[in-house]
Amino acid sequence: MSASSRIMLRPPLDTSVVVVVLETTEVYIVISLSTRSDTQVIYVDPTTGALRYMGNYGEDVFDSEAAALNYITDGSRILSKSTTYAKAVLGYAVLGSYALLLVATQLSATIPNLPGGGCIYTVAESQWIKIQLHNPQPQGTGEQKNIRELADLDIDGKYYFCETRDITRPLPSRMTLREPDEEFFWNEWLSKPFKDIGLPGHCVILLQGFAECRNFGGAGQQGGLVALIARRSRLHPGTRYLARGLNACSGTGNEVECEQLVWVPRKGGQCIPFSSYIWRRGTIPIWWGAEIKNAVSVEAEIYVADDPYNGSLQYYQRLSRRYGNKSSEANVSRQKKSGIVPIVCVNLLRYGEGKTESVLVDHFKESLQYMKSTGKLGSTWIQLINYDWHATVKLKGQQQTVEGLWRHLKAPTMAIGFSEGKYYDVRQQLKECKGSIICNDDINGGFCMESIQNGVIRFNCADSLDRTNAASYFGTLQVFVEQCSRLGISLDIDAMFGLSSRYSEYGSRNARSLPPGWEERFDSVTGKSFYIDHNTRTTTWEHPCQEAPQKPWKRFDMTFDQFKGSTMLAPVNHLAELFLLAGDIHATLYTGSKAMHSEILNIFKEETGKFSKFSAVQNVKITVQRRIHNYMNDSSRQKQLEMFLGLRLYKHFPSIPMFPLKVLSRPSGCMLKPVPCITPVADGGSSLLSIKKKDLIWVCQQGADYVELFIYLGEPCQVCQLLLTVSHGVQDSSYPATVDIRLGSSIDALKLVVEGACIPQCSNGTNLLIPVMGRIDPEDLAVTGKSARPNVQESTYLPLLYDFEELEGELNFLNRIVALSFHPSVALRTPITLGEIEVLGVSLPWADMLNNSGRASEFMELLHKKLSHAHYDLGLKSYANSSGPGSYTKSSSSVQPGGSENLLDFLTGDFDMSKSHVTENTSFGNGEQTNFLDDGFDVNPFAPALEVPVPIVNNQVEEYGSTQLYIQFFESLSGYNKGKGLTFEQMMKLEIKRLHLGLSAAERDRALLSVGVIPATVDPNRSVDYSYLLKLSSLADNLALLGHAVLEDRVNASIGLEKGSEHTIDFWNISENDESCYDGACEVRAPSSSQASSTGKNQSVFVECSQCERTVCKACCAGRGAFLLLNTYKDLKIYGGSQGGGCSVLADSFVCKSCCSEIIKRALYVDYVRVLQSLRRKDRAEKAALNAVNQVCQLESSKISDLSHSIQTGQRQLKQILDGEESLAAFPYASFLQMVETADDSEPLLSLLAPLGTGDYKSYWKGPENNTSVEFSIVLCGLSDVAGVAIIVSSCGYSTSDCPIVEIWANNKIHREERTFIGKWDIQDIVSSSPHLCGPEKSSSMSEEPRHVKFHFPNPIRCRIVSIKMTLPHIGSRSTKFCEEFDLLSLGDSSFYESKPTNPQNSFIHAKRIIVFGSSLRKEMEPDTSGGIMGMKSYLDRSPSLGRFRIPVEAERLRDNDLVLEQYLLPNSPGIAGFRLDFFSVIRPRVTHSPSSSEMDTREFSLTCLEDRYVNQAILYMQVTIVKESGKVVVEEYRIPEVKANTPLYFDFPDLQQDVRCVIFRLLGDVTAFVDDISELDGLNFRNLPLASGLSLSNKIKLYYYADTYEMGKIGSFSAV
């Protein structure tokens, strides 16, 4: 047998997962899937927790698990700190300073072999692996407590998965494994990180519930398997008293889809017959709940919401869409194909007089009548069967109760039927199939469906637990017997003895008697009987005297005793065993205890009566346990489930970003310039970028005034943070005191972005995070922000509403080089020491855009459309009147949902299906009147309306300019008062106008100053009194949380439903100018300003006010958010479905402006402006991203459709050129060290390094005319052994005058004098022997190998930088002037081939691509630095030591919201050397406003994300003022870095301060951006107002002086700081 045959026949290996933690704290996830033959290694970034996977063979792809582990540990397992072996990855989440990895360590194959293949595994044992990250992001104790609670979630035995098949839908599913039904996909949020790195299959799709099977035998030798698969819905997750009835997602509590699968196993090559039956169980689908007053209450109090049927329609529509069979092609001979989808609800509640559950029964009936009255059920037919289970058992006994249930279920069960079919291994066999065919890529063969179930039966009791489990068992038992019968598995007892059924309506006949001439024999292979007719010489498997077919569903007509006496009980008890186990699982998940009243499931067993008394006692015990457990633990378990599903993360983890930053300074980053060192170290400072040298102390040269570092980043990015690890010797002052940061795409384009950032002194190993913004225009600094008011102290000014003076830094996604200048403290006498340095940022999805043929065309197409949008297009509508000149028109279809205007959220990689144009109009009219009762299902209340007024504003901006339009609008509001008389609403409308026009705060301030207006006079933060400001800010903060709850629930509610139409009235319903009432049908007629447009004859959309129940027009209606705020005062609970009713459903309600208080309407304004500000940041980021893309390859719409093919072709061409070598200089991992002058009509410079296939095929780079020499310095992807360089010839080809001489150097640093000359080549000689390189390209076919010139090096050279110089020779000098280092082997003697006459004056240097080839070093060979590092440490140990000692304070005073601290000193106090600050215990929340219309759900796939916090960085400053006899002196203003809470930071003053009477500390900066830890907040509160108490300077600051610790003695130990 050949090796290939052995591999084919070898059974597939199980999936293996190994989690390796190295001594360096690095974590690797090694995964070998059973469906793949290789092994993948996923690296967990130790700083941010981001997963990294590049797909490079030998780096993170290996042939085997052993090879991968050997690579990780360098062949020595000693380097491993810990190793965890697992069977599957279940999820991963980055939660601030921790990451959680969930793995299954033990699995149980509960359904080993499904029809069509595939095994369902139940998680038997799991483990949460907690990874400590080096991220110093401030994180509160409340968030850390929630992380611990999440890691305590019980997984074992309650979750299951299948690696190869989609089991989120009834089997067989038409969809593949990678297209699961979101309703049952429980770890969707936890699996997203693997999807983002392109490995979605490496995290299994986890379902909650139960899945097991049992073998059973029939009356003959034919047996089968029965499986019970129960899928719990995640639309209303939660515990017993927090998740009942409907919620805002139109899901019911404890909702489970159950599937009973029966099949006959066959050997290879034979078809597998099977059948599947589906039913549902859940609580009643109306808004209701139950509350327990205390742990010993007899019964819970049941209550029903005021609007109990809101969402019931959507619930049944979801069922109808899932279980309808209208589109099936199956031959439904046993079913009526009428198009009706029956949904039969079997209600098991008590409905007798005086029963507490009777109110639910009444509402259940009314809900069905209500839905029928709406006329929106369509083809759905709903029937309600009320069957009081407990009362019937008590009155008639268990057996008659079962019989009664069968009588009720007979008709609906027979009408709905079940699915039947066969699985064929070979798809060729499906051609003869007469039914519906189901095939997908997950299965080799296909399914032929003979019939498909149409409709569903739904069981419910109060909790969907004990009664529901028992009733569903007896209902499905009848189906089980019928399934077996149709599969040829007889469960008749009489058939075992060759007798006809005693209850058959047909005549009796001995099954074993044969007619004359017949003989019975046995097949030795199958063991089955076959029959020979010697009369006709034929054989058959069928008995010639086989009794007539039995009546279908005959057991429905039997009594209980008849059923028991005629049916084989072993299979029945096997099924009962599955229901018992499933019932315990569902009860445990919902209540924390096992199921009760389960003894009835053993009714067919002989010993049933023996345990009846024991069961009664057991039921009482479980009842008590449930009540106590629910009362004590339900809220905690509810929170666990929400966190596991990724719900309400803004509440549970408010400060944690959804997308962790990347550390771009590793792994392929490097130092471009050697870092000076006091002892010789071979790596030149590269170890400062390595996480493996976390404890490194780098000692620079003695006496250096500063130390400068040039860091080359592994990818171009928007730099967001600089992370420094403090490292020093005995004296902590050796670490630098300040740092300057410069950024740029090349070394000659560096810009100063941070100057003099303070680095406080702190203990070894402390991580300091310095926020980094782009360069701010000095002109902006001159007019906006505190820098524009240097002499004004405004400590009492708090921009609580929004940042009115936001400064905007430059965004650049092509930053490649970071230059750091470290400066020592003034009194430093020891050398500067450095520790690990990390640069964090956001990179664009270059790999998908340039190399992924599957997604590149989608990206580029939508990016190209984005380019055509104007700069002020923020994706929101505005029903605004403009005072500026110009005509306005109205369009009813400016943006159609799902149409061609869909935009790409470029930074997240998401396709935004809801973004629309910013629009304005002078009148809102000519619309059709809409019935307010006919409001379709609204998926997104924040989305723009269907009819969007569209302005002709492009021409206005071009003609007048945005600034002029803003001034005109301002003058129309204020007249001649210069803004002094503006109301709060007018100020907000002015800001809305500014943001719609795309003006920054600085541009606004310049515009106002140009007309003599002080910007502060139109600041809404200053226009209201302090107490009112606090109330207004609190309402806006609450609205932000409520808005995100609404969006989150609406996104989940849309699962399984068609998207409905959006409503005209959105979340805010705000216009820049007032709209007048539309009169007519409007009964409110709210007053408006005099500027309101007169549109009385126009028609509007009318709704009903939920407060006064009057009909109100759009102009008189407040936004949908107003109703949420109104109900906040009524103790509305934000989540929990039944407990609070759910706030999200209230977003469907409206309130008129007359019923809405002024402060609520103003809160809507504040939230709306916050949203517009956020959209402006996003718009700026998108522009920066588009600019970055255009500097790599120009976007051409005509070529986008062919981009996928072009990329594939380019990859094939590159493979031909490389001829087995690697490409070492491909963008984005390689870039140019310096900019090169480029012609105006040329492709961008970076296109030279872009992958082949991107950009126009005939385009190329060219230098300016008459520029005779250019030099390209290329920094490679990593340290490599370079074998040569290839130049792809431009489409114009070479001519007489533009054949350059090429010179190549190699180097590892930027010093030109140290580079190595490789060789010199004359293109002229190469062209003479290759005439096809001359002239324009004759063929435009991309299938051919592109014209190119290769320069092979004599020997491979190890380097990081390759410099290529191209020089056009002077006329007549080519053959005589050569460099002394000329390589004779590289130049031939053949004559020059002249292709065409060209004007020498118009010649220019050109090329299409530059390719550097060779082999990269998989692990960069780091030189041995141990000797040098030991030398540095020994030097540090010799440093003298001084101690800090506290200066006593006579008195302290706090003022200005505790942001100012005055410390009064005693006379004769020692000179002050500095102060200690214990860092604040605060967090910066991620959510600050309601979601915008373009904000995508966080669960969607996203490659990168630039969040608001990284665009608008929050920075704190500490200003220190010294008061002496001579007066006040401002000593310094310190920029405070971010560290973990309560970390001590020491700030030395520039000079020793003597004779000080008082020290004043003033906390400045973005103090309103921070909030307290969630453990200190209650309810809906977003923050403690006015400011976070954690920012208080109380007990935070201590003054100190330096002294010798030996001289101070023991006394000093008591005053040490």
PDB file of N, CA and C in Angstrom, residues 4 24 169 189 355 522 585 661 726 739 797 804 857 863 903 910 1038 1104 1171 1195 1213 1324 1404 1529 1602:
ATOM      1  N   SER A   4       0.325   7.430   0.138  1.00  0.00           N
ATOM      2  CA  SER A   4      -0.902   8.223  -0.034  1.00  0.00           C
ATOM      3  C   SER A   4      -2.129   7.413   0.332  1.00  0.00           C
ATOM      4  N   THR A  24       8.768  34.142  29.370  1.00  0.00           N
ATOM      5  CA  THR A  24       8.700  35.577  29.061  1.00  0.00           C
ATOM      6  C   THR A  24       7.279  36.106  29.160  1.00  0.00           C
ATOM      7  N   ARG A 169     -29.413  24.838  12.848  1.00  0.00           N
ATOM      8  CA  ARG A 169     -30.697  24.694  12.179  1.00  0.00           C
ATOM      9  C   ARG A 169     -31.094  23.224  12.193  1.00  0.00           C
ATOM     10  N   TRP A 189     -19.798  36.384  20.079  1.00  0.00           N
ATOM     11  CA  TRP A 189     -18.903  37.469  20.478  1.00  0.00           C
ATOM     12  C   TRP A 189     -17.527  36.937  20.838  1.00  0.00           C
ATOM     13  N   LYS A 355     -56.655  30.680  40.462  1.00  0.00           N
ATOM     14  CA  LYS A 355     -55.262  30.321  40.196  1.00  0.00           C
ATOM     15  C   LYS A 355     -54.496  31.550  39.707  1.00  0.00           C
ATOM     16  N   PHE A 522     -31.446 -16.911   4.592  1.00  0.00           N
ATOM     17  CA  PHE A 522     -30.827 -15.770   5.280  1.00  0.00           C
ATOM     18  C   PHE A 522     -29.586 -15.318   4.532  1.00  0.00           C
ATOM     19  N   ILE A 585     -30.960  19.498  32.404  1.00  0.00           N
ATOM     20  CA  ILE A 585     -30.075  20.533  31.861  1.00  0.00           C
ATOM     21  C   ILE A 585     -30.815  21.865  31.751  1.00  0.00           C
ATOM     22  N   LEU A 661      -5.652  47.687  20.553  1.00  0.00           N
ATOM     23  CA  LEU A 661      -4.646  48.242  19.656  1.00  0.00           C
ATOM     24  C   LEU A 661      -3.596  47.182  19.321  1.00  0.00           C
ATOM     25  N   VAL A 726       9.440  51.342  32.800  1.00  0.00           N
ATOM     26  CA  VAL A 726      10.461  52.047  33.573  1.00  0.00           C
ATOM     27  C   VAL A 726      11.521  51.047  34.035  1.00  0.00           C
ATOM     28  N   VAL A 739      10.126  63.244  27.314  1.00  0.00           N
ATOM     29  CA  VAL A 739      10.327  62.647  26.001  1.00  0.00           C
ATOM     30  C   VAL A 739       9.628  63.498  24.951  1.00  0.00           C
ATOM     31  N   TYR A 797     -14.873  76.099  35.072  1.00  0.00           N
ATOM     32  CA  TYR A 797     -15.525  75.783  33.796  1.00  0.00           C
ATOM     33  C   TYR A 797     -15.392  74.284  33.512  1.00  0.00           C
ATOM     34  N   PHE A 804     -16.626  71.620  23.699  1.00  0.00           N
ATOM     35  CA  PHE A 804     -16.859  72.737  22.776  1.00  0.00           C
ATOM     36  C   PHE A 804     -15.574  73.177  22.093  1.00  0.00           C
ATOM     37  N   SER A 857     -12.153  43.379  -3.892  1.00  0.00           N
ATOM     38  CA  SER A 857     -13.030  44.127  -4.785  1.00  0.00           C
ATOM     39  C   SER A 857     -14.153  44.803  -4.010  1.00  0.00           C
ATOM     40  N   LEU A 863     -14.949  51.821  -1.142  1.00  0.00           N
ATOM     41  CA  LEU A 863     -14.018  52.914  -0.865  1.00  0.00           C
ATOM     42  C   LEU A 863     -14.065  53.969  -1.968  1.00  0.00           C
ATOM     43  N   LEU A 903     -22.155  52.250   2.168  1.00  0.00           N
ATOM     44  CA  LEU A 903     -20.781  52.707   2.347  1.00  0.00           C
ATOM     45  C   LEU A 903     -19.997  51.722   3.179  1.00  0.00           C
ATOM     46  N   ASP A 910     -16.213  46.929   8.124  1.00  0.00           N
ATOM     47  CA  ASP A 910     -17.616  46.563   8.016  1.00  0.00           C
ATOM     48  C   ASP A 910     -18.248  47.278   6.837  1.00  0.00           C
ATOM     49  N   ASN A1038     -27.498  59.374  30.623  1.00  0.00           N
ATOM     50  CA  ASN A1038     -28.437  58.251  30.697  1.00  0.00           C
ATOM     51  C   ASN A1038     -28.997  57.897  29.331  1.00  0.00           C
ATOM     52  N   GLU A1104     -49.230  58.812  17.431  1.00  0.00           N
ATOM     53  CA  GLU A1104     -50.026  59.057  18.632  1.00  0.00           C
ATOM     54  C   GLU A1104     -49.112  59.249  19.824  1.00  0.00           C
ATOM     55  N   VAL A1171     -23.271  62.960  19.109  1.00  0.00           N
ATOM     56  CA  VAL A1171     -23.232  62.010  17.999  1.00  0.00           C
ATOM     57  C   VAL A1171     -22.563  62.636  16.792  1.00  0.00           C
ATOM     58  N   LEU A1195      -7.449  54.449  -6.789  1.00  0.00           N
ATOM     59  CA  LEU A1195      -8.703  53.713  -6.937  1.00  0.00           C
ATOM     60  C   LEU A1195      -9.368  54.092  -8.242  1.00  0.00           C
ATOM     61  N   GLN A1213       2.024  35.756 -11.181  1.00  0.00           N
ATOM     62  CA  GLN A1213       3.172  36.386 -11.845  1.00  0.00           C
ATOM     63  C   GLN A1213       4.340  36.550 -10.884  1.00  0.00           C
ATOM     64  N   GLN A1324      21.281  49.287 -20.120  1.00  0.00           N
ATOM     65  CA  GLN A1324      21.480  49.346 -21.581  1.00  0.00           C
ATOM     66  C   GLN A1324      22.004  48.017 -22.108  1.00  0.00           C
ATOM     67  N   PHE A1404      12.937  60.423 -18.375  1.00  0.00           N
ATOM     68  CA  PHE A1404      12.687  60.352 -16.930  1.00  0.00           C
ATOM     69  C   PHE A1404      12.903  58.918 -16.480  1.00  0.00           C
ATOM     70  N   VAL A1529       4.365  81.785  42.082  1.00  0.00           N
ATOM     71  CA  VAL A1529       5.231  81.390  40.975  1.00  0.00           C
ATOM     72  C   VAL A1529       4.748  80.034  40.464  1.00  0.00           C
ATOM     73  N   TYR A1602      14.813  65.329  49.479  1.00  0.00           N
ATOM     74  CA  TYR A1602      15.808  64.260  49.402  1.00  0.00           C
ATOM     75  C   TYR A1602      16.776  64.359  50.580  1.00  0.00           C
TER      76      TYR A1602
END
